[in-house]
Short mmCIF file of C-alpha atoms and ligand atoms in Angstrom, two decimals:
data_model
loop_
_atom_site.label_atom_id
_atom_site.label_comp_id
_atom_site.label_asym_id
_atom_site.label_seq_id
_atom_site.Cartn_x
_atom_site.Cartn_y
_atom_site.Cartn_z
CA UNK A 1 18.29 -15.92 -17.47
CA UNK A 2 21.38 -13.66 -17.67
CA UNK A 3 21.76 -11.73 -14.46
CA UNK A 4 23.18 -8.71 -16.29
CA UNK A 5 19.85 -8.36 -18.08
CA UNK A 6 17.49 -9.45 -15.29
CA UNK A 7 15.58 -7.52 -12.60
CA UNK A 8 16.95 -9.38 -9.57
CA UNK A 9 18.07 -6.41 -7.45
CA UNK A 10 20.04 -8.10 -4.63
CA UNK A 11 20.84 -5.94 -1.62
CA UNK A 12 23.94 -6.11 0.60
CA UNK A 13 22.27 -4.33 3.49
CA UNK A 14 19.38 -5.62 5.56
CA UNK A 15 16.33 -3.31 5.12
CA UNK A 16 15.50 -1.78 8.50
CA UNK A 17 11.74 -2.56 8.33
CA UNK A 18 12.34 -6.32 8.01
CA UNK A 19 12.17 -7.98 11.44
CA UNK A 20 12.35 -11.72 10.58
CA UNK A 21 14.83 -13.57 8.45
CA UNK A 22 12.46 -14.57 5.63
CA UNK A 23 11.34 -10.95 5.14
CA UNK A 24 14.96 -9.75 5.15
CA UNK A 25 16.10 -12.40 2.73
CA UNK A 26 13.16 -12.01 0.29
CA UNK A 27 14.02 -8.30 0.04
CA UNK A 28 17.79 -8.81 -0.15
CA UNK A 29 17.50 -11.60 -2.77
CA UNK A 30 15.36 -9.33 -4.96
CA UNK A 31 12.28 -11.55 -4.85
CA UNK A 32 9.65 -9.00 -3.80
CA UNK A 33 9.24 -5.27 -3.28
CA UNK A 34 6.57 -3.81 -1.00
CA UNK A 35 4.13 -1.48 -2.73
CA UNK A 36 2.05 -0.57 0.31
CA UNK A 37 1.44 -2.10 3.75
CA UNK A 38 1.02 -5.87 3.32
CA UNK A 39 0.93 -5.58 -0.50
CA UNK A 40 3.88 -6.77 -2.66
CA UNK A 41 5.14 -6.82 -6.20
CA UNK A 42 6.67 -10.18 -7.14
CA UNK A 43 9.85 -9.72 -9.19
CA UNK A 44 11.03 -12.37 -11.70
CA UNK A 45 12.83 -14.76 -9.31
CA UNK A 46 10.14 -14.43 -6.64
CA UNK A 47 7.39 -15.12 -9.14
CA UNK A 48 9.18 -18.27 -10.30
CA UNK A 49 9.10 -19.58 -6.74
CA UNK A 50 5.40 -18.67 -6.40
CA UNK A 51 4.59 -20.51 -9.65
CA UNK A 52 6.64 -23.58 -8.57
CA UNK A 53 4.72 -23.76 -5.31
CA UNK A 54 1.39 -23.27 -7.08
CA UNK A 55 2.22 -25.98 -9.61
CA UNK A 56 2.97 -28.55 -6.90
CA UNK A 57 -0.39 -27.65 -5.31
CA UNK A 58 -2.09 -28.07 -8.71
CA UNK A 59 -0.54 -31.50 -9.34
CA UNK A 60 -1.48 -32.85 -5.90
CA UNK A 61 -5.01 -31.45 -6.13
CA UNK A 62 -5.42 -33.18 -9.51
CA UNK A 63 -4.13 -36.46 -7.98
CA UNK A 64 -6.77 -36.11 -5.22
CA UNK A 65 -9.54 -35.62 -7.80
CA UNK A 66 -10.08 -31.86 -7.23
CA UNK A 67 -11.00 -29.74 -10.30
CA UNK A 68 -9.38 -26.36 -10.83
CA UNK A 69 -11.60 -23.34 -11.48
CA UNK A 70 -10.99 -19.58 -11.23
CA UNK A 71 -13.35 -17.23 -9.44
CA UNK A 72 -13.17 -13.44 -9.44
CA UNK A 73 -11.41 -11.47 -6.69
CA UNK A 74 -14.22 -8.87 -6.63
CA UNK A 75 -17.52 -10.10 -5.14
CA UNK A 76 -20.96 -8.62 -4.56
CA UNK A 77 -22.02 -7.73 -1.04
CA UNK A 78 -25.47 -9.26 -1.37
CA UNK A 79 -23.87 -12.67 -1.89
CA UNK A 80 -22.32 -12.31 1.54
CA UNK A 81 -25.56 -10.97 3.01
CA UNK A 82 -27.19 -14.31 2.10
CA UNK A 83 -24.80 -16.14 4.43
CA UNK A 84 -24.83 -13.41 7.08
CA UNK A 85 -21.06 -13.00 6.91
CA UNK A 86 -21.05 -9.54 5.29
CA UNK A 87 -21.40 -7.84 8.66
CA UNK A 88 -19.95 -10.69 10.72
CA UNK A 89 -16.64 -10.64 8.83
CA UNK A 90 -15.58 -7.37 10.37
CA UNK A 91 -12.99 -4.76 9.39
CA UNK A 92 -10.73 -7.33 7.62
CA UNK A 93 -13.18 -7.14 4.68
CA UNK A 94 -12.23 -4.54 2.08
CA UNK A 95 -15.59 -3.03 1.11
CA UNK A 96 -15.77 -1.06 -2.14
CA UNK A 97 -18.46 0.64 -4.27
CA UNK A 98 -18.52 0.57 -8.04
CA UNK A 99 -19.47 3.50 -10.31
CA UNK A 100 -23.18 2.63 -9.92
CA UNK A 101 -22.71 2.76 -6.21
CA UNK A 102 -23.21 -1.01 -5.90
CA UNK A 103 -21.67 -2.51 -2.74
CA UNK A 104 -18.80 -4.85 -3.71
CA UNK A 105 -15.87 -6.38 -1.81
CA UNK A 106 -12.42 -7.81 -2.50
CA UNK A 107 -12.86 -11.51 -1.57
CA UNK A 108 -11.11 -12.81 1.56
CA UNK A 109 -12.41 -16.32 0.70
CA UNK A 110 -15.05 -17.89 -1.56
CA UNK A 111 -17.40 -20.19 0.28
CA UNK A 112 -20.46 -18.12 -0.60
CA UNK A 113 -19.51 -17.65 -4.25
CA UNK A 114 -18.91 -21.34 -5.00
CA UNK A 115 -22.04 -22.38 -3.06
CA UNK A 116 -24.03 -20.00 -5.29
CA UNK A 117 -22.36 -21.38 -8.45
CA UNK A 118 -23.17 -24.97 -7.35
CA UNK A 119 -26.77 -23.95 -6.43
CA UNK A 120 -27.21 -22.67 -9.96
CA UNK A 121 -25.50 -25.63 -11.58
CA UNK A 122 -26.49 -28.90 -9.90
CA UNK A 123 -29.95 -30.21 -8.93
CA UNK A 124 -29.51 -33.93 -8.37
CA UNK A 125 -27.64 -36.19 -5.98
CA UNK A 126 -26.12 -37.74 -9.11
CA UNK A 127 -24.14 -34.54 -9.57
CA UNK A 128 -22.33 -35.03 -6.24
CA UNK A 129 -19.73 -35.40 -4.75
CA UNK A 130 -17.71 -32.58 -6.21
CA UNK A 131 -14.33 -31.16 -5.11
CA UNK A 132 -13.24 -27.87 -6.69
CA UNK A 133 -10.42 -25.41 -6.01
CA UNK A 134 -8.84 -22.18 -7.22
CA UNK A 135 -5.52 -20.46 -6.75
CA UNK A 136 -6.40 -16.82 -6.48
CA UNK A 137 -5.46 -13.56 -4.81
CA UNK A 138 -7.30 -12.72 -1.60
CA UNK A 139 -7.55 -9.56 0.45
CA UNK A 140 -7.83 -9.32 4.22
CA UNK A 141 -7.34 -5.88 5.69
CA UNK A 142 -5.08 -7.07 8.51
CA UNK A 143 -4.81 -4.44 11.20
CA UNK A 144 -1.03 -5.01 11.46
CA UNK A 145 0.37 -6.65 8.33
CA UNK A 146 3.93 -7.73 9.18
CA UNK A 147 6.74 -10.24 8.55
CA UNK A 148 6.63 -9.61 4.82
CA UNK A 149 4.48 -12.06 2.90
CA UNK A 150 3.86 -14.17 6.02
CA UNK A 151 1.03 -11.87 7.10
CA UNK A 152 0.12 -9.76 4.05
CA UNK A 153 -3.10 -7.97 3.12
CA UNK A 154 -3.21 -9.14 -0.49
CA UNK A 155 -2.01 -12.76 -0.63
CA UNK A 156 -2.18 -15.81 -2.92
CA UNK A 157 -4.20 -18.73 -1.65
CA UNK A 158 -5.30 -22.13 -2.90
CA UNK A 159 -8.85 -22.42 -1.64
CA UNK A 160 -10.73 -25.69 -2.25
CA UNK A 161 -14.29 -26.65 -1.46
CA UNK A 162 -16.03 -30.03 -1.22
CA UNK A 163 -19.71 -30.88 -1.71
CA UNK A 164 -21.06 -34.21 -0.51
CA UNK A 165 -24.46 -35.87 -0.08
CA UNK A 166 -23.97 -36.77 3.55
CA UNK A 167 -21.68 -36.53 6.58
CA UNK A 168 -19.85 -39.78 5.67
CA UNK A 169 -19.03 -38.34 2.26
CA UNK A 170 -17.83 -35.10 3.78
CA UNK A 171 -15.59 -37.03 6.14
CA UNK A 172 -14.06 -38.84 3.19
CA UNK A 173 -13.41 -35.51 1.42
CA UNK A 174 -11.79 -34.12 4.54
CA UNK A 175 -9.54 -37.21 4.83
CA UNK A 176 -8.71 -37.03 1.14
CA UNK A 177 -7.47 -33.48 1.67
CA UNK A 178 -5.43 -34.52 4.76
CA UNK A 179 -3.47 -36.93 2.53
CA UNK A 180 -3.23 -34.39 -0.34
CA UNK A 181 -1.91 -31.69 1.97
CA UNK A 182 0.69 -33.89 3.61
CA UNK A 183 1.93 -34.99 0.19
CA UNK A 184 1.95 -31.41 -1.08
CA UNK A 185 4.07 -30.04 1.76
CA UNK A 186 6.44 -33.00 1.57
CA UNK A 187 7.02 -32.34 -2.11
CA UNK A 188 7.91 -28.71 -1.22
CA UNK A 189 10.72 -30.04 0.97
CA UNK A 190 9.17 -28.98 4.26
CA UNK A 191 7.76 -30.83 7.26
CA UNK A 192 4.27 -29.54 8.04
CA UNK A 193 2.52 -30.94 11.12
CA UNK A 194 -1.34 -31.29 11.11
CA UNK A 195 -2.74 -29.75 14.31
CA UNK A 196 -6.24 -29.65 15.72
CA UNK A 197 -7.41 -26.06 15.34
CA UNK A 198 -10.20 -23.58 16.00
CA UNK A 199 -12.49 -22.75 13.07
CA UNK A 200 -12.85 -18.98 13.41
CA UNK A 201 -14.85 -16.96 10.82
CA UNK A 202 -14.97 -19.88 8.37
CA UNK A 203 -17.11 -21.93 10.82
CA UNK A 204 -17.84 -25.61 11.46
CA UNK A 205 -16.58 -27.86 14.21
CA UNK A 206 -13.73 -29.86 12.70
CA UNK A 207 -10.51 -28.27 11.51
CA UNK A 208 -6.81 -28.93 11.27
CA UNK A 209 -4.05 -26.40 10.63
CA UNK A 210 -0.77 -27.41 8.99
CA UNK A 211 2.26 -25.84 10.65
CA UNK A 212 5.85 -25.56 9.57
CA UNK A 213 7.89 -25.57 12.78
CA UNK A 214 9.96 -22.38 12.94
CA UNK A 215 11.06 -20.23 15.91
CA UNK A 216 9.51 -17.13 14.27
CA UNK A 217 6.10 -18.83 13.88
CA UNK A 218 3.12 -16.73 15.12
CA UNK A 219 1.38 -19.69 16.68
CA UNK A 220 2.34 -21.51 19.84
CA UNK A 221 2.26 -25.26 19.20
CA UNK A 222 2.43 -28.40 21.30
CA UNK A 223 3.30 -31.72 19.55
CA UNK A 224 4.60 -35.25 19.97
CA UNK A 225 8.24 -35.38 18.86
CA UNK A 226 7.36 -38.41 16.68
CA UNK A 227 6.25 -35.84 14.11
CA UNK A 228 9.92 -34.91 13.65
CA UNK A 229 10.76 -38.37 12.37
CA UNK A 230 7.70 -40.24 10.98
CA UNK A 231 7.06 -40.41 7.28
CA UNK A 232 4.59 -37.57 6.66
CA UNK A 233 3.43 -37.93 3.10
CA UNK A 234 4.30 -41.32 1.69
CA UNK A 235 2.78 -42.55 -1.51
CA UNK A 236 1.57 -45.92 -0.20
CA UNK A 237 -2.00 -44.73 0.18
CA UNK A 238 -4.68 -44.92 -2.52
CA UNK A 239 -7.22 -42.08 -2.76
CA UNK A 240 -9.83 -44.51 -4.06
CA UNK A 241 -9.57 -46.78 -1.03
CA UNK A 242 -11.53 -45.39 1.94
CA UNK A 243 -9.65 -47.72 4.29
CA UNK A 244 -6.35 -46.10 3.13
CA UNK A 245 -7.75 -42.60 3.76
CA UNK A 246 -8.89 -43.65 7.23
CA UNK A 247 -5.55 -45.32 8.02
CA UNK A 248 -3.54 -42.27 6.97
CA UNK A 249 -5.89 -39.90 8.80
CA UNK A 250 -5.62 -41.98 11.98
CA UNK A 251 -1.84 -42.05 11.70
CA UNK A 252 -1.70 -38.26 11.32
CA UNK A 253 -4.18 -37.53 14.11
CA UNK A 254 -3.36 -40.21 16.68
CA UNK A 255 -0.21 -38.39 17.75
CA UNK A 256 -0.71 -35.26 19.83
CA UNK A 257 -0.38 -31.94 18.03
CA UNK A 258 -2.37 -28.79 18.79
CA UNK A 259 -2.12 -25.07 18.50
CA UNK A 260 -2.29 -23.12 21.78
CA UNK A 261 -5.99 -22.36 21.17
CA UNK A 262 -6.83 -26.08 21.14
CA UNK A 263 -4.19 -27.33 23.57
CA UNK A 264 -5.68 -29.92 26.00
CA UNK A 265 -3.62 -30.42 29.19
CA UNK A 266 -5.30 -33.73 29.99
CA UNK A 267 -4.46 -35.22 26.59
CA UNK A 268 -0.99 -33.64 26.71
CA UNK A 269 -0.33 -35.43 30.00
CA UNK A 270 -0.77 -38.76 28.21
CA UNK A 271 2.14 -38.03 25.87
CA UNK A 272 5.34 -39.61 27.27
CA UNK A 273 7.32 -36.79 28.85
CA UNK A 274 10.42 -37.30 26.69
CA UNK A 275 8.27 -36.84 23.55
CA UNK A 276 6.59 -33.61 24.48
CA UNK A 277 7.67 -30.65 22.34
CA UNK A 278 6.56 -26.98 22.56
CA UNK A 279 7.41 -24.55 19.88
CA UNK A 280 6.30 -22.01 17.35
CA UNK A 281 4.57 -22.83 14.03
CA UNK A 282 3.81 -21.04 10.82
CA UNK A 283 0.34 -21.98 9.59
CA UNK A 284 0.70 -22.81 5.89
CA UNK A 285 -2.68 -24.47 5.39
CA UNK A 286 -5.97 -25.11 7.12
CA UNK A 287 -8.85 -27.51 6.37
CA UNK A 288 -12.41 -27.27 7.67
CA UNK A 289 -15.57 -29.38 7.84
CA UNK A 290 -18.61 -27.17 8.33
CA UNK A 291 -21.52 -29.34 7.19
CA UNK A 292 -24.55 -27.47 5.83
CA UNK A 293 -23.58 -24.02 7.20
CA UNK A 294 -23.48 -22.45 3.72
CA UNK A 295 -25.87 -24.76 1.84
CA UNK A 296 -28.58 -24.05 4.46
CA UNK A 297 -27.90 -20.34 4.64
CA UNK A 298 -27.99 -20.03 0.88
CA UNK A 299 -30.70 -22.58 0.25
CA UNK A 300 -28.55 -24.86 -1.91
CA UNK A 301 -30.38 -28.24 -2.19
CA UNK A 302 -30.24 -31.26 -4.50
CA UNK A 303 -32.93 -33.92 -4.99
CA UNK A 304 -31.84 -36.98 -3.07
CA UNK A 305 -32.14 -40.70 -4.08
CA UNK A 306 -35.55 -40.85 -2.39
CA UNK A 307 -36.83 -37.70 -4.14
CA UNK A 308 -36.54 -35.53 -1.02
CA UNK A 309 -34.41 -32.41 -1.16
CA UNK A 310 -31.23 -32.32 0.91
CA UNK A 311 -28.57 -29.73 1.77
CA UNK A 312 -25.11 -30.85 0.65
CA UNK A 313 -22.42 -31.24 3.30
CA UNK A 314 -19.38 -29.00 2.71
CA UNK A 315 -15.78 -28.42 3.71
CA UNK A 316 -13.15 -25.90 2.64
CA UNK A 317 -9.40 -26.34 2.36
CA UNK A 318 -6.82 -23.51 2.15
CA UNK A 319 -3.09 -23.37 1.47
CA UNK A 320 -1.16 -20.14 1.88
CA UNK A 321 0.75 -20.21 -1.45
CA UNK A 322 2.42 -16.76 -1.07
CA UNK A 323 2.94 -17.34 2.71
CA UNK A 324 4.82 -20.56 1.88
CA UNK A 325 7.53 -18.62 0.03
CA UNK A 326 8.43 -16.95 3.34
CA UNK A 327 7.66 -19.95 5.56
CA UNK A 328 9.99 -22.20 3.60
CA UNK A 329 12.83 -19.66 3.98
CA UNK A 330 12.19 -19.51 7.75
CA UNK A 331 12.69 -23.29 7.80
CA UNK A 332 15.55 -23.40 5.28
CA UNK A 333 18.27 -20.76 5.38
CA UNK A 334 21.70 -20.07 6.93
CA UNK A 335 23.73 -16.96 7.71
CA UNK A 336 24.69 -16.58 4.03
CA UNK A 337 21.11 -16.61 2.74
CA UNK A 338 18.30 -18.72 1.40
CA UNK A 339 18.62 -22.49 0.86
CA UNK A 340 15.77 -23.35 -1.55
CA UNK A 341 14.45 -26.93 -1.63
CA UNK A 342 15.10 -28.31 -5.14
CA UNK A 343 11.43 -28.52 -6.08
CA UNK A 344 10.65 -24.81 -5.66
CA UNK A 345 13.94 -22.99 -6.27
CA UNK A 346 13.67 -20.18 -8.83
CA UNK A 347 16.63 -21.67 -10.69
CA UNK A 348 18.39 -25.00 -10.31
CA UNK A 349 21.81 -23.45 -10.68
CA UNK A 350 23.78 -20.24 -10.62
CA UNK A 351 26.57 -20.11 -13.25
CA UNK A 352 29.38 -17.89 -11.94
CA UNK A 353 31.84 -16.51 -14.48
CA UNK A 354 34.95 -15.52 -12.51
CA UNK A 355 36.80 -13.94 -15.42
CA UNK A 356 34.36 -12.03 -17.54
CA UNK A 357 36.01 -11.17 -20.86
CA UNK A 358 38.36 -14.17 -20.85
CA UNK A 359 37.44 -15.96 -24.10
CA UNK A 360 37.82 -19.53 -22.85
CA UNK A 361 35.93 -18.83 -19.65
CA UNK A 362 33.15 -16.95 -21.42
CA UNK A 363 32.81 -19.72 -24.05
CA UNK A 364 32.57 -22.45 -21.36
CA UNK A 365 29.96 -20.45 -19.43
CA UNK A 366 27.87 -19.99 -22.58
CA UNK A 367 28.05 -23.72 -23.27
CA UNK A 368 26.87 -24.55 -19.76
CA UNK A 369 24.16 -21.87 -19.94
CA UNK A 370 22.88 -23.30 -23.24
CA UNK A 371 22.85 -26.82 -21.76
CA UNK A 372 20.90 -25.82 -18.60
CA UNK A 373 18.48 -23.48 -20.39
CA UNK A 374 15.81 -21.74 -18.35
CA UNK A 375 16.85 -23.59 -15.18
CA UNK A 376 20.04 -21.55 -14.82
CA UNK A 377 20.77 -17.99 -13.74
CA UNK A 378 24.02 -16.95 -15.43
CA UNK A 379 25.87 -14.33 -13.36
CA UNK A 380 27.55 -12.62 -16.27
CA UNK A 381 27.93 -9.27 -14.47
CA UNK A 382 31.17 -7.23 -14.52
CA UNK A 383 31.58 -7.92 -10.77
CA UNK A 384 34.28 -9.30 -8.49
CA UNK A 385 34.23 -13.04 -7.71
CA UNK A 386 33.47 -12.32 -4.04
CA UNK A 387 30.32 -10.42 -4.95
CA UNK A 388 29.18 -13.27 -7.22
CA UNK A 389 29.81 -15.87 -4.51
CA UNK A 390 27.90 -13.81 -1.91
CA UNK A 391 24.92 -13.25 -4.21
CA UNK A 392 24.78 -16.91 -5.24
CA UNK A 393 24.68 -17.95 -1.56
CA UNK A 394 22.09 -15.25 -0.80
CA UNK A 395 19.79 -16.28 -3.69
CA UNK A 396 20.02 -19.88 -2.54
CA UNK A 397 19.78 -21.90 -5.77
CA UNK A 398 20.65 -25.57 -5.13
CA UNK A 399 23.81 -25.60 -7.29
CA UNK A 400 26.60 -23.19 -8.17
CA UNK A 401 28.62 -23.89 -11.32
CA UNK A 402 31.80 -21.89 -10.76
CA UNK A 403 33.90 -21.24 -13.94
CA UNK A 404 37.38 -19.80 -13.57
CA UNK A 405 40.08 -19.42 -16.25
CA UNK A 406 42.41 -22.15 -14.91
CA UNK A 407 39.62 -24.77 -14.78
CA UNK A 408 38.15 -23.61 -18.07
CA UNK A 409 41.52 -24.16 -19.77
CA UNK A 410 41.20 -27.84 -18.69
CA UNK A 411 37.50 -28.00 -19.53
CA UNK A 412 36.64 -28.18 -15.83
CA UNK A 413 34.37 -26.33 -13.46
CA UNK A 414 33.96 -26.27 -9.69
CA UNK A 415 30.49 -27.47 -8.62
CA UNK A 416 29.19 -26.32 -5.21
CA UNK A 417 26.06 -27.75 -3.50
CA UNK A 418 24.44 -24.88 -1.62
CA UNK A 419 22.79 -26.93 1.13
CA UNK A 420 25.83 -28.99 2.15
CA UNK A 421 28.61 -26.64 0.93
CA UNK A 422 30.25 -29.63 -0.78
CA UNK A 423 32.55 -28.71 -3.68
CA UNK A 424 34.01 -30.80 -6.52
CA UNK A 425 36.21 -30.17 -9.57
CA UNK A 426 34.39 -31.84 -12.44
CA UNK A 427 34.41 -31.98 -16.24
CA UNK A 428 31.41 -30.36 -17.88
CA UNK A 429 29.33 -33.44 -18.54
CA UNK A 430 29.74 -34.74 -14.99
CA UNK A 431 28.80 -31.34 -13.56
CA UNK A 432 25.71 -31.06 -15.81
CA UNK A 433 24.65 -34.60 -14.91
CA UNK A 434 24.68 -33.68 -11.21
CA UNK A 435 22.79 -30.40 -11.67
CA UNK A 436 20.03 -31.80 -13.91
N1 5CA B 501 -2.87 -12.51 5.83
C1 5CA B 501 -2.41 -13.62 5.26
N2 5CA B 501 -1.23 -13.56 4.55
C2 5CA B 501 -0.73 -14.65 3.97
N3 5CA B 501 -1.30 -15.86 4.01
C3 5CA B 501 -2.46 -15.96 4.69
C4 5CA B 501 -3.06 -14.89 5.34
N4 5CA B 501 -4.21 -15.32 5.95
C5 5CA B 501 -4.34 -16.62 5.69
N5 5CA B 501 -3.28 -17.02 4.94
C6 5CA B 501 -3.00 -18.39 4.46
O1 5CA B 501 -4.22 -18.88 3.81
C7 5CA B 501 -4.51 -20.18 4.38
C8 5CA B 501 -6.00 -20.41 4.35
O2 5CA B 501 -6.66 -19.35 4.99
S1 5CA B 501 -7.83 -19.76 6.01
O3 5CA B 501 -8.40 -18.55 6.49
O4 5CA B 501 -7.22 -20.59 7.02
N6 5CA B 501 -8.84 -20.65 5.23
C9 5CA B 501 -9.71 -20.16 4.32
O5 5CA B 501 -9.70 -19.01 4.00
C10 5CA B 501 -10.63 -21.19 3.76
N7 5CA B 501 -11.71 -20.52 3.09
C11 5CA B 501 -9.89 -22.08 2.86
S2 5CA B 501 -10.79 -22.49 1.45
C12 5CA B 501 -3.93 -20.10 5.80
O6 5CA B 501 -3.67 -21.41 6.26
C13 5CA B 501 -2.66 -19.30 5.62
O7 5CA B 501 -1.59 -20.15 5.21
#
């Protein structure tokens, strides 16, 4: 994209309402604009990040054998009355009435809906196990939305659901998702720590939250410092080998890590003193096993191998896709702005034209822009070099291709790596080879 023709409204000043760095930087880098409390519009560069995150989630869900579906955001109240959660869910649920005065709601999650779809679709044990997910907008009427997209009211979530014949199968699904989640977060360039967690309104008795460690995290966390160094998502494990799933799960859960709600002083005391860490975490995902809570409540049964009916065992698995855009900035920024991990950056490179109007410089910029295609943001504005440098650092793309008249005359550019600050004078082909 050409910056002179794009809607990426960067700001020099920090908006007063933004209290944490990711909220400030997302506004200043022109990624989002608030429309009402906890509800945001995603501008072109912000939407590219959101799609990059969602696509990594998609690829890793596919690898784990989960099928993508898409369910509606608007749900009927009676569906939630079947499970008893319509009243239990409380004021976070946005309740609405349609023109025929039917009670509807904007879905905060979809356990009931997918259980009803499965109830209407499968009758035999041969149709299980199934693992399905969607990436869809949710609404939770948070009493105090804050910190930008970290705690919004309308937010983008991957929510997955597993259906198994028995407890053993449900445990395998849970462990499959543990591996998929750790691989997913690793690919996004962040370290997320799996922590034992409470289950809250979703239910069940087994749950882990995945936390990115960041000083602005809302959750207090206690963890073994080994999590700062061990390999968190390596590819050595095979989803089709139960022993691999068990080995990975044991490795991830044998080290101590718990949110403050689940912190256990006795277990904590067994962690060698020099390895005990306390900190703050941002919850970017949570997985739950809750057995037959929904299949019982909604009378979803299949005919088992012996002809008797059984209630499938379920779990659900969420990732905060829109929250991750902010959480990753909390974990990866400096005083100049965002430092995007390569895999999710809105663009791979900013092209900075330092002498707009100079024919040789313009021509070289166009050549580089053509070569990099949609992965580049070409700053072709009539603006001073200093402004272009500041905006490129603020927007945080991994590479900056800096084109000035002296270098252009020699067919050279200056290449800057945003994360390390390293600079090099290179000919075009060498520079393009590094950026691609
Ligand atoms: N208000 C919010 N704003 C942004 N992200 C949120 C918000 N509430 C939850 N999330 C994200 O959504 C993830 C999943 O939400 S959850 O409540 O833990 N789990 C569920 O809803 C399950 N039904 C998953 S299928 C959380 O880990 C968090 O990263």
